[in-house]
């Protein structure tokens, strides 16, 4: 490769600085630099891969960490390869799982993938994204192809994975098909000749498999970029629908705003860095202000919540969400608009059943915990008795926590 011009060198430094910001690990860094330099010099865009198994129908803020990084590459003219694992999704990624994962049906995959496309469009320009389904090349593989693929790695190497070694130590079963998951994900990179693959830190083994298999099949090896996992509302566990600690990008503005205001203060800077589209310098100013005490966490969190709502619903919705929050939660008022739910059950009903049937709690045990924690009010009165029988009246207002209100109609 010829030496870069001064202008090309400046562009290289700009892109590398942008791509490396917020990344936990790049494997290997020198190859990322070489690939970007070659792209600048030749004008040929890089192919940036992200593989997804549509295991749930909704996209949450945790997903946007990697989407925002893809957006940076896309805005610099590189090609985004979005692979929908309609084949691998029916097997299930064993990463982080203590048991065999439930296999998805074709209908599940198709429905969830459609939701992904719609919601990803809020971050990426989907018209410029190359969409693939890995069943296109995995379904035609015959037994000879599969044996050749499996010969590229040893069983000992696969068992090194914590997911598998922990299950073996605990005497839990591991199905043979689970060993094929990382191989098939890696084979996606072989087929698409990807230059770079992105993934969360929990995908370390899987995304490195693409690099390994590309070498096995005589292809140029991809660079792996691992991004941090975003903790959910509890501040401890990775954001996940199954853990009920997520903020969905398709949720209503007030819900997104209220949930964001509930995150622990120590996560404010991380959320700004990984989720928002604010300029890097502004993020640094916010971090410094929180560190030296010149900015109050509550005020900064309002800015964070407003920014996130604006990204997915627009500035008008963000301004309305700020006003709603200040009216309802800072002044203790009941909001003007409360969704109505028609009650078709008995006139007298146990409080726990009422909360579950109204859809305000997911389970009876969750409802019981919320009552014990003082988070339930009926017509403004706190409910502390888990055995309370409620006489349902028309217009009765049921409140869960600080954000959920329902007006009951009979």
GROMACS .gro file of N, CA, C and O in nm, residues 97-205:
model
  436
   97UNK      N    1  -2.600  -1.879   2.905
   97UNK     CA    2  -2.715  -1.961   2.941
   97UNK      C    3  -2.671  -2.079   3.027
   97UNK      O    4  -2.571  -2.144   3.000
   98UNK      N    5  -2.749  -2.106   3.131
   98UNK     CA    6  -2.718  -2.217   3.221
   98UNK      C    7  -2.794  -2.342   3.182
   98UNK      O    8  -2.775  -2.449   3.240
   99UNK      N    9  -2.885  -2.329   3.085
   99UNK     CA   10  -2.961  -2.444   3.038
   99UNK      C   11  -2.973  -2.435   2.886
   99UNK      O   12  -2.942  -2.333   2.825
  100UNK      N   13  -3.021  -2.543   2.824
  100UNK     CA   14  -3.043  -2.543   2.680
  100UNK      C   15  -3.147  -2.437   2.646
  100UNK      O   16  -3.252  -2.429   2.709
  101UNK      N   17  -3.117  -2.353   2.548
  101UNK     CA   18  -3.207  -2.244   2.514
  101UNK      C   19  -3.323  -2.293   2.429
  101UNK      O   20  -3.306  -2.380   2.344
  102UNK      N   21  -3.440  -2.234   2.453
  102UNK     CA   22  -3.558  -2.269   2.375
  102UNK      C   23  -3.537  -2.233   2.228
  102UNK      O   24  -3.490  -2.126   2.195
  103UNK      N   25  -3.572  -2.326   2.139
  103UNK     CA   26  -3.555  -2.303   1.996
  103UNK      C   27  -3.676  -2.228   1.941
  103UNK      O   28  -3.791  -2.258   1.976
  104UNK      N   29  -3.650  -2.129   1.854
  104UNK     CA   30  -3.757  -2.049   1.796
  104UNK      C   31  -3.816  -2.119   1.674
  104UNK      O   32  -3.749  -2.195   1.605
  105UNK      N   33  -3.942  -2.089   1.647
  105UNK     CA   34  -4.007  -2.139   1.527
  105UNK      C   35  -3.982  -2.040   1.413
  105UNK      O   36  -3.941  -1.926   1.435
  106UNK      N   37  -4.009  -2.083   1.289
  106UNK     CA   38  -3.997  -1.993   1.173
  106UNK      C   39  -4.085  -1.870   1.191
  106UNK      O   40  -4.047  -1.759   1.156
  107UNK      N   41  -4.204  -1.892   1.247
  107UNK     CA   42  -4.298  -1.782   1.265
  107UNK      C   43  -4.244  -1.681   1.367
  107UNK      O   44  -4.255  -1.559   1.348
  108UNK      N   45  -4.185  -1.733   1.476
  108UNK     CA   46  -4.126  -1.645   1.578
  108UNK      C   47  -4.018  -1.557   1.515
  108UNK      O   48  -4.014  -1.435   1.536
  109UNK      N   49  -3.927  -1.620   1.442
  109UNK     CA   50  -3.815  -1.550   1.382
  109UNK      C   51  -3.863  -1.442   1.285
  109UNK      O   52  -3.816  -1.328   1.288
  110UNK      N   53  -3.957  -1.477   1.199
  110UNK     CA   54  -4.007  -1.382   1.098
  110UNK      C   55  -4.074  -1.262   1.165
  110UNK      O   56  -4.050  -1.147   1.126
  111UNK      N   57  -4.154  -1.287   1.266
  111UNK     CA   58  -4.225  -1.179   1.334
  111UNK      C   59  -4.129  -1.088   1.407
  111UNK      O   60  -4.138  -0.964   1.398
  112UNK      N   61  -4.034  -1.147   1.480
  112UNK     CA   62  -3.938  -1.067   1.556
  112UNK      C   63  -3.846  -0.988   1.464
  112UNK      O   64  -3.811  -0.873   1.492
  113UNK      N   65  -3.804  -1.050   1.353
  113UNK     CA   66  -3.714  -0.983   1.259
  113UNK      C   67  -3.780  -0.859   1.200
  113UNK      O   68  -3.715  -0.755   1.184
  114UNK      N   69  -3.908  -0.867   1.169
  114UNK     CA   70  -3.980  -0.753   1.112
  114UNK      C   71  -3.980  -0.636   1.210
  114UNK      O   72  -3.962  -0.520   1.172
  115UNK      N   73  -3.999  -0.666   1.338
  115UNK     CA   74  -3.996  -0.562   1.441
  115UNK      C   75  -3.857  -0.501   1.450
  115UNK      O   76  -3.842  -0.379   1.465
  116UNK      N   77  -3.753  -0.584   1.440
  116UNK     CA   78  -3.615  -0.534   1.442
  116UNK      C   79  -3.593  -0.433   1.329
  116UNK      O   80  -3.537  -0.325   1.351
  117UNK      N   81  -3.637  -0.468   1.208
  117UNK     CA   82  -3.616  -0.379   1.093
  117UNK      C   83  -3.678  -0.242   1.120
  117UNK      O   84  -3.617  -0.138   1.096
  118UNK      N   85  -3.800  -0.243   1.169
  118UNK     CA   86  -3.873  -0.119   1.192
  118UNK      C   87  -3.804  -0.033   1.299
  118UNK      O   88  -3.790   0.088   1.283
  119UNK      N   89  -3.760  -0.097   1.406
  119UNK     CA   90  -3.702  -0.022   1.517
  119UNK      C   91  -3.556   0.017   1.490
  119UNK      O   92  -3.511   0.124   1.534
  120UNK      N   93  -3.481  -0.064   1.417
  120UNK     CA   94  -3.343  -0.028   1.383
  120UNK      C   95  -3.340   0.098   1.297
  120UNK      O   96  -3.242   0.172   1.297
  121UNK      N   97  -3.448   0.121   1.223
  121UNK     CA   98  -3.456   0.238   1.137
  121UNK      C   99  -3.453   0.368   1.214
  121UNK      O  100  -3.434   0.476   1.156
  122UNK      N  101  -3.470   0.361   1.345
  122UNK     CA  102  -3.462   0.482   1.427
  122UNK      C  103  -3.318   0.520   1.456
  122UNK      O  104  -3.291   0.628   1.508
  123UNK      N  105  -3.226   0.429   1.426
  123UNK     CA  106  -3.083   0.456   1.448
  123UNK      C  107  -3.008   0.456   1.315
  123UNK      O  108  -2.928   0.546   1.288
  124UNK      N  109  -3.033   0.355   1.232
  124UNK     CA  110  -2.961   0.338   1.106
  124UNK      C  111  -3.045   0.381   0.986
  124UNK      O  112  -3.168   0.381   0.994
  125UNK      N  113  -2.977   0.415   0.877
  125UNK     CA  114  -3.045   0.436   0.749
  125UNK      C  115  -3.060   0.298   0.687
  125UNK      O  116  -2.969   0.245   0.625
  126UNK      N  117  -3.178   0.239   0.704
  126UNK     CA  118  -3.198   0.100   0.663
  126UNK      C  119  -3.195   0.083   0.511
  126UNK      O  120  -3.174  -0.027   0.462
  127UNK      N  121  -3.212   0.192   0.436
  127UNK     CA  122  -3.205   0.182   0.290
  127UNK      C  123  -3.062   0.154   0.244
  127UNK      O  124  -3.040   0.106   0.133
  128UNK      N  125  -2.965   0.186   0.330
  128UNK     CA  126  -2.825   0.163   0.295
  128UNK      C  127  -2.766   0.042   0.367
  128UNK      O  128  -2.645   0.019   0.361
  129UNK      N  129  -2.850  -0.034   0.434
  129UNK     CA  130  -2.806  -0.154   0.505
  129UNK      C  131  -2.824  -0.276   0.416
  129UNK      O  132  -2.928  -0.290   0.352
  130UNK      N  133  -2.725  -0.363   0.413
  130UNK     CA  134  -2.738  -0.490   0.341
  130UNK      C  135  -2.793  -0.594   0.438
  130UNK      O  136  -2.731  -0.626   0.538
  131UNK      N  137  -2.913  -0.643   0.408
  131UNK     CA  138  -2.982  -0.738   0.495
  131UNK      C  139  -2.963  -0.880   0.443
  131UNK      O  140  -2.979  -0.906   0.324
  132UNK      N  141  -2.930  -0.969   0.534
  132UNK     CA  142  -2.912  -1.110   0.497
  132UNK      C  143  -2.982  -1.199   0.599
  132UNK      O  144  -2.994  -1.164   0.717
  133UNK      N  145  -3.026  -1.316   0.553
  133UNK     CA  146  -3.077  -1.422   0.641
  133UNK      C  147  -2.980  -1.538   0.627
  133UNK      O  148  -2.954  -1.586   0.517
  134UNK      N  149  -2.924  -1.584   0.740
  134UNK     CA  150  -2.819  -1.686   0.726
  134UNK      C  151  -2.870  -1.824   0.687
  134UNK      O  152  -2.790  -1.913   0.659
  135UNK      N  153  -3.001  -1.842   0.680
  135UNK     CA  154  -3.053  -1.969   0.627
  135UNK      C  155  -3.018  -1.984   0.479
  135UNK      O  156  -3.014  -2.095   0.425
  136UNK      N  157  -2.991  -1.868   0.414
  136UNK     CA  158  -2.959  -1.868   0.271
  136UNK      C  159  -2.837  -1.955   0.241
  136UNK      O  160  -2.832  -2.024   0.139
  137UNK      N  161  -2.737  -1.955   0.329
  137UNK     CA  162  -2.617  -2.036   0.305
  137UNK      C  163  -2.601  -2.151   0.403
  137UNK      O  164  -2.527  -2.244   0.378
  138UNK      N  165  -2.673  -2.147   0.516
  138UNK     CA  166  -2.661  -2.257   0.613
  138UNK      C  167  -2.752  -2.374   0.580
  138UNK      O  168  -2.716  -2.490   0.598
  139UNK      N  169  -2.873  -2.345   0.530
  139UNK     CA  170  -2.966  -2.453   0.496
  139UNK      C  171  -2.912  -2.547   0.388
  139UNK      O  172  -2.926  -2.669   0.399
  140UNK      N  173  -2.845  -2.495   0.282
  140UNK     CA  174  -2.796  -2.585   0.177
  140UNK      C  175  -2.676  -2.672   0.216
  140UNK      O  176  -2.638  -2.760   0.138
  141UNK      N  177  -2.613  -2.646   0.331
  141UNK     CA  178  -2.495  -2.725   0.367
  141UNK      C  179  -2.531  -2.873   0.378
  141UNK      O  180  -2.628  -2.909   0.443
  142UNK      N  181  -2.450  -2.959   0.314
  142UNK     CA  182  -2.473  -3.102   0.329
  142UNK      C  183  -2.383  -3.157   0.439
  142UNK      O  184  -2.305  -3.083   0.501
  143UNK      N  185  -2.392  -3.286   0.466
  143UNK     CA  186  -2.317  -3.346   0.577
  143UNK      C  187  -2.167  -3.329   0.558
  143UNK      O  188  -2.093  -3.302   0.654
  144UNK      N  189  -2.120  -3.341   0.434
  144UNK     CA  190  -1.977  -3.325   0.408
  144UNK      C  191  -1.931  -3.183   0.442
  144UNK      O  192  -1.825  -3.163   0.502
  145UNK      N  193  -2.014  -3.084   0.406
  145UNK     CA  194  -1.982  -2.944   0.438
  145UNK      C  195  -1.974  -2.923   0.589
  145UNK      O  196  -1.885  -2.855   0.640
  146UNK      N  197  -2.070  -2.982   0.659
  146UNK     CA  198  -2.077  -2.965   0.805
  146UNK      C  199  -1.958  -3.031   0.873
  146UNK      O  200  -1.900  -2.977   0.968
  147UNK      N  201  -1.918  -3.149   0.823
  147UNK     CA  202  -1.800  -3.218   0.881
  147UNK      C  203  -1.675  -3.134   0.857
  147UNK      O  204  -1.592  -3.119   0.947
  148UNK      N  205  -1.663  -3.076   0.737
  148UNK     CA  206  -1.548  -2.991   0.709
  148UNK      C  207  -1.547  -2.869   0.802
  148UNK      O  208  -1.443  -2.828   0.854
  149UNK      N  209  -1.664  -2.811   0.822
  149UNK     CA  210  -1.676  -2.694   0.910
  149UNK      C  211  -1.638  -2.731   1.053
  149UNK      O  212  -1.560  -2.660   1.119
  150UNK      N  213  -1.690  -2.843   1.102
  150UNK     CA  214  -1.663  -2.883   1.240
  150UNK      C  215  -1.518  -2.926   1.262
  150UNK      O  216  -1.468  -2.925   1.374
  151UNK      N  217  -1.448  -2.962   1.152
  151UNK     CA  218  -1.309  -3.005   1.166
  151UNK      C  219  -1.215  -2.888   1.194
  151UNK      O  220  -1.097  -2.907   1.223
  152UNK      N  221  -1.268  -2.766   1.185
  152UNK     CA  222  -1.184  -2.648   1.201
  152UNK      C  223  -1.155  -2.615   1.347
  152UNK      O  224  -1.074  -2.527   1.377
  153UNK      N  225  -1.221  -2.684   1.441
  153UNK     CA  226  -1.202  -2.652   1.582
  153UNK      C  227  -1.214  -2.779   1.666
  153UNK      O  228  -1.286  -2.873   1.628
  154UNK      N  229  -1.145  -2.783   1.778
  154UNK     CA  230  -1.148  -2.901   1.865
  154UNK      C  231  -1.258  -2.889   1.968
  154UNK      O  232  -1.301  -2.778   2.004
  155UNK      N  233  -1.301  -3.004   2.019
  155UNK     CA  234  -1.401  -3.007   2.126
  155UNK      C  235  -1.345  -2.939   2.250
  155UNK      O  236  -1.416  -2.866   2.320
  156UNK      N  237  -1.215  -2.960   2.276
  156UNK     CA  238  -1.152  -2.899   2.394
  156UNK      C  239  -1.163  -2.747   2.389
  156UNK      O  240  -1.188  -2.682   2.492
  157UNK      N  241  -1.145  -2.691   2.270
  157UNK     CA  242  -1.156  -2.545   2.256
  157UNK      C  243  -1.298  -2.497   2.284
  157UNK      O  244  -1.319  -2.395   2.349
  158UNK      N  245  -1.395  -2.570   2.238
  158UNK     CA  246  -1.535  -2.533   2.262
  158UNK      C  247  -1.570  -2.541   2.410
  158UNK      O  248  -1.641  -2.456   2.463
  159UNK      N  249  -1.520  -2.645   2.475
  159UNK     CA  250  -1.554  -2.666   2.616
  159UNK      C  251  -1.487  -2.562   2.705
  159UNK      O  252  -1.528  -2.541   2.819
  160UNK      N  253  -1.387  -2.492   2.652
  160UNK     CA  254  -1.323  -2.385   2.730
  160UNK      C  255  -1.421  -2.273   2.762
  160UNK      O  256  -1.400  -2.198   2.858
  161UNK      N  257  -1.525  -2.259   2.682
  161UNK     CA  258  -1.624  -2.154   2.708
  161UNK      C  259  -1.683  -2.169   2.846
  161UNK      O  260  -1.721  -2.279   2.888
  162UNK      N  261  -1.694  -2.058   2.918
  162UNK     CA  262  -1.749  -2.061   3.053
  162UNK      C  263  -1.890  -2.120   3.056
  162UNK      O  264  -1.927  -2.193   3.148
  163UNK      N  265  -1.970  -2.086   2.952
  163UNK     CA  266  -2.108  -2.135   2.947
  163UNK      C  267  -2.113  -2.287   2.956
  163UNK      O  268  -2.192  -2.345   3.028
  164UNK      N  269  -2.024  -2.351   2.878
  164UNK     CA  270  -2.023  -2.497   2.873
  164UNK      C  271  -1.951  -2.557   2.993
  164UNK      O  272  -1.999  -2.655   3.052
  165UNK      N  273  -1.837  -2.502   3.031
  165UNK     CA  274  -1.761  -2.559   3.142
  165UNK      C  275  -1.840  -2.550   3.273
  165UNK      O  276  -1.837  -2.643   3.355
  166UNK      N  277  -1.911  -2.439   3.291
  166UNK     CA  278  -1.991  -2.423   3.413
  166UNK      C  279  -2.106  -2.524   3.417
  166UNK      O  280  -2.137  -2.581   3.522
  167UNK      N  281  -2.168  -2.547   3.302
  167UNK     CA  282  -2.278  -2.643   3.298
  167UNK      C  283  -2.228  -2.786   3.319
  167UNK      O  284  -2.294  -2.866   3.386
  168UNK      N  285  -2.111  -2.816   3.264
  168UNK     CA  286  -2.054  -2.950   3.285
  168UNK      C  287  -2.021  -2.972   3.432
  168UNK      O  288  -2.048  -3.078   3.488
  169UNK      N  289  -1.963  -2.868   3.495
  169UNK     CA  290  -1.926  -2.879   3.636
  169UNK      C  291  -2.050  -2.897   3.724
  169UNK      O  292  -2.045  -2.964   3.827
  170UNK      N  293  -2.161  -2.837   3.681
  170UNK     CA  294  -2.285  -2.847   3.758
  170UNK      C  295  -2.367  -2.971   3.722
  170UNK      O  296  -2.475  -2.993   3.778
  171UNK      N  297  -2.316  -3.050   3.630
  171UNK     CA  298  -2.387  -3.171   3.590
  171UNK      C  299  -2.508  -3.144   3.505
  171UNK      O  300  -2.597  -3.230   3.494
  172UNK      N  301  -2.513  -3.026   3.440
  172UNK     CA  302  -2.627  -2.992   3.355
  172UNK      C  303  -2.599  -3.035   3.211
  172UNK      O  304  -2.484  -3.029   3.167
  173UNK      N  305  -2.701  -3.074   3.139
  173UNK     CA  306  -2.679  -3.126   3.003
  173UNK      C  307  -2.639  -3.019   2.903
  173UNK      O  308  -2.678  -2.902   2.915
  174UNK      N  309  -2.559  -3.059   2.806
  174UNK     CA  310  -2.524  -2.974   2.692
  174UNK      C  311  -2.560  -3.053   2.566
  174UNK      O  312  -2.509  -3.163   2.546
  175UNK      N  313  -2.646  -2.998   2.486
  175UNK     CA  314  -2.685  -3.068   2.364
  175UNK      C  315  -2.580  -3.046   2.255
  175UNK      O  316  -2.519  -2.939   2.248
  176UNK      N  317  -2.560  -3.148   2.171
  176UNK     CA  318  -2.458  -3.142   2.068
  176UNK      C  319  -2.480  -3.023   1.974
  176UNK      O  320  -2.384  -2.959   1.929
  177UNK      N  321  -2.606  -2.992   1.944
  177UNK     CA  322  -2.633  -2.884   1.849
  177UNK      C  323  -2.582  -2.749   1.898
  177UNK      O  324  -2.554  -2.660   1.818
  178UNK      N  325  -2.568  -2.731   2.030
  178UNK     CA  326  -2.521  -2.604   2.083
  178UNK      C  327  -2.376  -2.576   2.045
  178UNK      O  328  -2.336  -2.459   2.033
  179UNK      N  329  -2.296  -2.681   2.026
  179UNK     CA  330  -2.158  -2.663   1.985
  179UNK      C  331  -2.149  -2.602   1.845
  179UNK      O  332  -2.050  -2.539   1.809
  180UNK      N  333  -2.253  -2.621   1.765
  180UNK     CA  334  -2.249  -2.573   1.628
  180UNK      C  335  -2.284  -2.425   1.617
  180UNK      O  336  -2.259  -2.363   1.514
  181UNK      N  337  -2.341  -2.366   1.723
  181UNK     CA  338  -2.384  -2.226   1.714
  181UNK      C  339  -2.268  -2.132   1.678
  181UNK      O  340  -2.277  -2.057   1.580
  182UNK      N  341  -2.158  -2.131   1.755
  182UNK     CA  342  -2.049  -2.039   1.718
  182UNK      C  343  -1.988  -2.069   1.581
  182UNK      O  344  -1.944  -1.978   1.510
  183UNK      N  345  -1.987  -2.197   1.542
  183UNK     CA  346  -1.935  -2.233   1.410
  183UNK      C  347  -2.020  -2.171   1.299
  183UNK      O  348  -1.967  -2.118   1.200
  184UNK      N  349  -2.150  -2.177   1.316
  184UNK     CA  350  -2.238  -2.123   1.213
  184UNK      C  351  -2.234  -1.971   1.210
  184UNK      O  352  -2.240  -1.910   1.104
  185UNK      N  353  -2.222  -1.909   1.328
  185UNK     CA  354  -2.210  -1.763   1.331
  185UNK      C  355  -2.080  -1.720   1.262
  185UNK      O  356  -2.077  -1.623   1.188
  186UNK      N  357  -1.974  -1.795   1.287
  186UNK     CA  358  -1.847  -1.766   1.221
  186UNK      C  359  -1.853  -1.788   1.071
  186UNK      O  360  -1.791  -1.715   0.993
  187UNK      N  361  -1.931  -1.889   1.029
  187UNK     CA  362  -1.944  -1.919   0.886
  187UNK      C  363  -2.013  -1.805   0.812
  187UNK      O  364  -1.990  -1.785   0.693
  188UNK      N  365  -2.097  -1.730   0.884
  188UNK     CA  366  -2.159  -1.612   0.823
  188UNK      C  367  -2.052  -1.517   0.771
  188UNK      O  368  -2.064  -1.459   0.663
  189UNK      N  369  -1.945  -1.498   0.849
  189UNK     CA  370  -1.837  -1.407   0.811
  189UNK      C  371  -1.760  -1.460   0.690
  189UNK      O  372  -1.710  -1.382   0.608
  190UNK      N  373  -1.751  -1.592   0.680
  190UNK     CA  374  -1.685  -1.653   0.564
  190UNK      C  375  -1.765  -1.621   0.438
  190UNK      O  376  -1.708  -1.579   0.335
  191UNK      N  377  -1.894  -1.641   0.444
  191UNK     CA  378  -1.980  -1.619   0.327
  191UNK      C  379  -1.983  -1.473   0.284
  191UNK      O  380  -1.982  -1.443   0.164
  192UNK      N  381  -1.985  -1.381   0.380
  192UNK     CA  382  -2.000  -1.239   0.348
  192UNK      C  383  -1.867  -1.167   0.335
  192UNK      O  384  -1.864  -1.049   0.299
  193UNK      N  385  -1.757  -1.237   0.366
  193UNK     CA  386  -1.623  -1.178   0.360
  193UNK      C  387  -1.618  -1.045   0.434
  193UNK      O  388  -1.571  -0.943   0.384
  194UNK      N  389  -1.669  -1.047   0.557
  194UNK     CA  390  -1.676  -0.927   0.639
  194UNK      C  391  -1.537  -0.878   0.677
  194UNK      O  392  -1.446  -0.956   0.700
  195UNK      N  393  -1.523  -0.745   0.685
  195UNK     CA  394  -1.396  -0.684   0.726
  195UNK      C  395  -1.389  -0.665   0.877
  195UNK      O  396  -1.282  -0.677   0.937
  196UNK      N  397  -1.503  -0.630   0.935
  196UNK     CA  398  -1.509  -0.602   1.078
  196UNK      C  399  -1.639  -0.661   1.132
  196UNK      O  400  -1.743  -0.651   1.066
  197UNK      N  401  -1.633  -0.723   1.250
  197UNK     CA  402  -1.756  -0.769   1.316
  197UNK      C  403  -1.766  -0.704   1.452
  197UNK      O  404  -1.669  -0.701   1.529
  198UNK      N  405  -1.886  -0.654   1.483
  198UNK     CA  406  -1.912  -0.592   1.613
  198UNK      C  407  -1.992  -0.688   1.700
  198UNK      O  408  -2.069  -0.771   1.652
  199UNK      N  409  -1.974  -0.674   1.831
  199UNK     CA  410  -2.050  -0.755   1.926
  199UNK      C  411  -2.026  -0.707   2.067
  199UNK      O  412  -1.931  -0.631   2.094
  200UNK      N  413  -2.110  -0.749   2.159
  200UNK     CA  414  -2.090  -0.718   2.300
  200UNK      C  415  -1.977  -0.802   2.357
  200UNK      O  416  -1.935  -0.901   2.296
  201UNK      N  417  -1.929  -0.765   2.474
  201UNK     CA  418  -1.818  -0.839   2.535
  201UNK      C  419  -1.857  -0.984   2.564
  201UNK      O  420  -1.771  -1.071   2.571
  202UNK      N  421  -1.987  -1.011   2.578
  202UNK     CA  422  -2.031  -1.148   2.603
  202UNK      C  423  -2.025  -1.234   2.475
  202UNK      O  424  -2.041  -1.355   2.481
  203UNK      N  425  -1.999  -1.170   2.362
  203UNK     CA  426  -1.991  -1.241   2.234
  203UNK      C  427  -1.847  -1.268   2.191
  203UNK      O  428  -1.822  -1.304   2.076
  204UNK      N  429  -1.753  -1.250   2.281
  204UNK     CA  430  -1.610  -1.263   2.250
  204UNK      C  431  -1.578  -1.391   2.174
  204UNK      O  432  -1.514  -1.390   2.069
  205UNK      N  433  -1.623  -1.505   2.226
  205UNK     CA  434  -1.594  -1.634   2.164
  205UNK      C  435  -1.658  -1.644   2.025
  205UNK      O  436  -1.595  -1.686   1.928
   0.00000   0.00000   0.00000
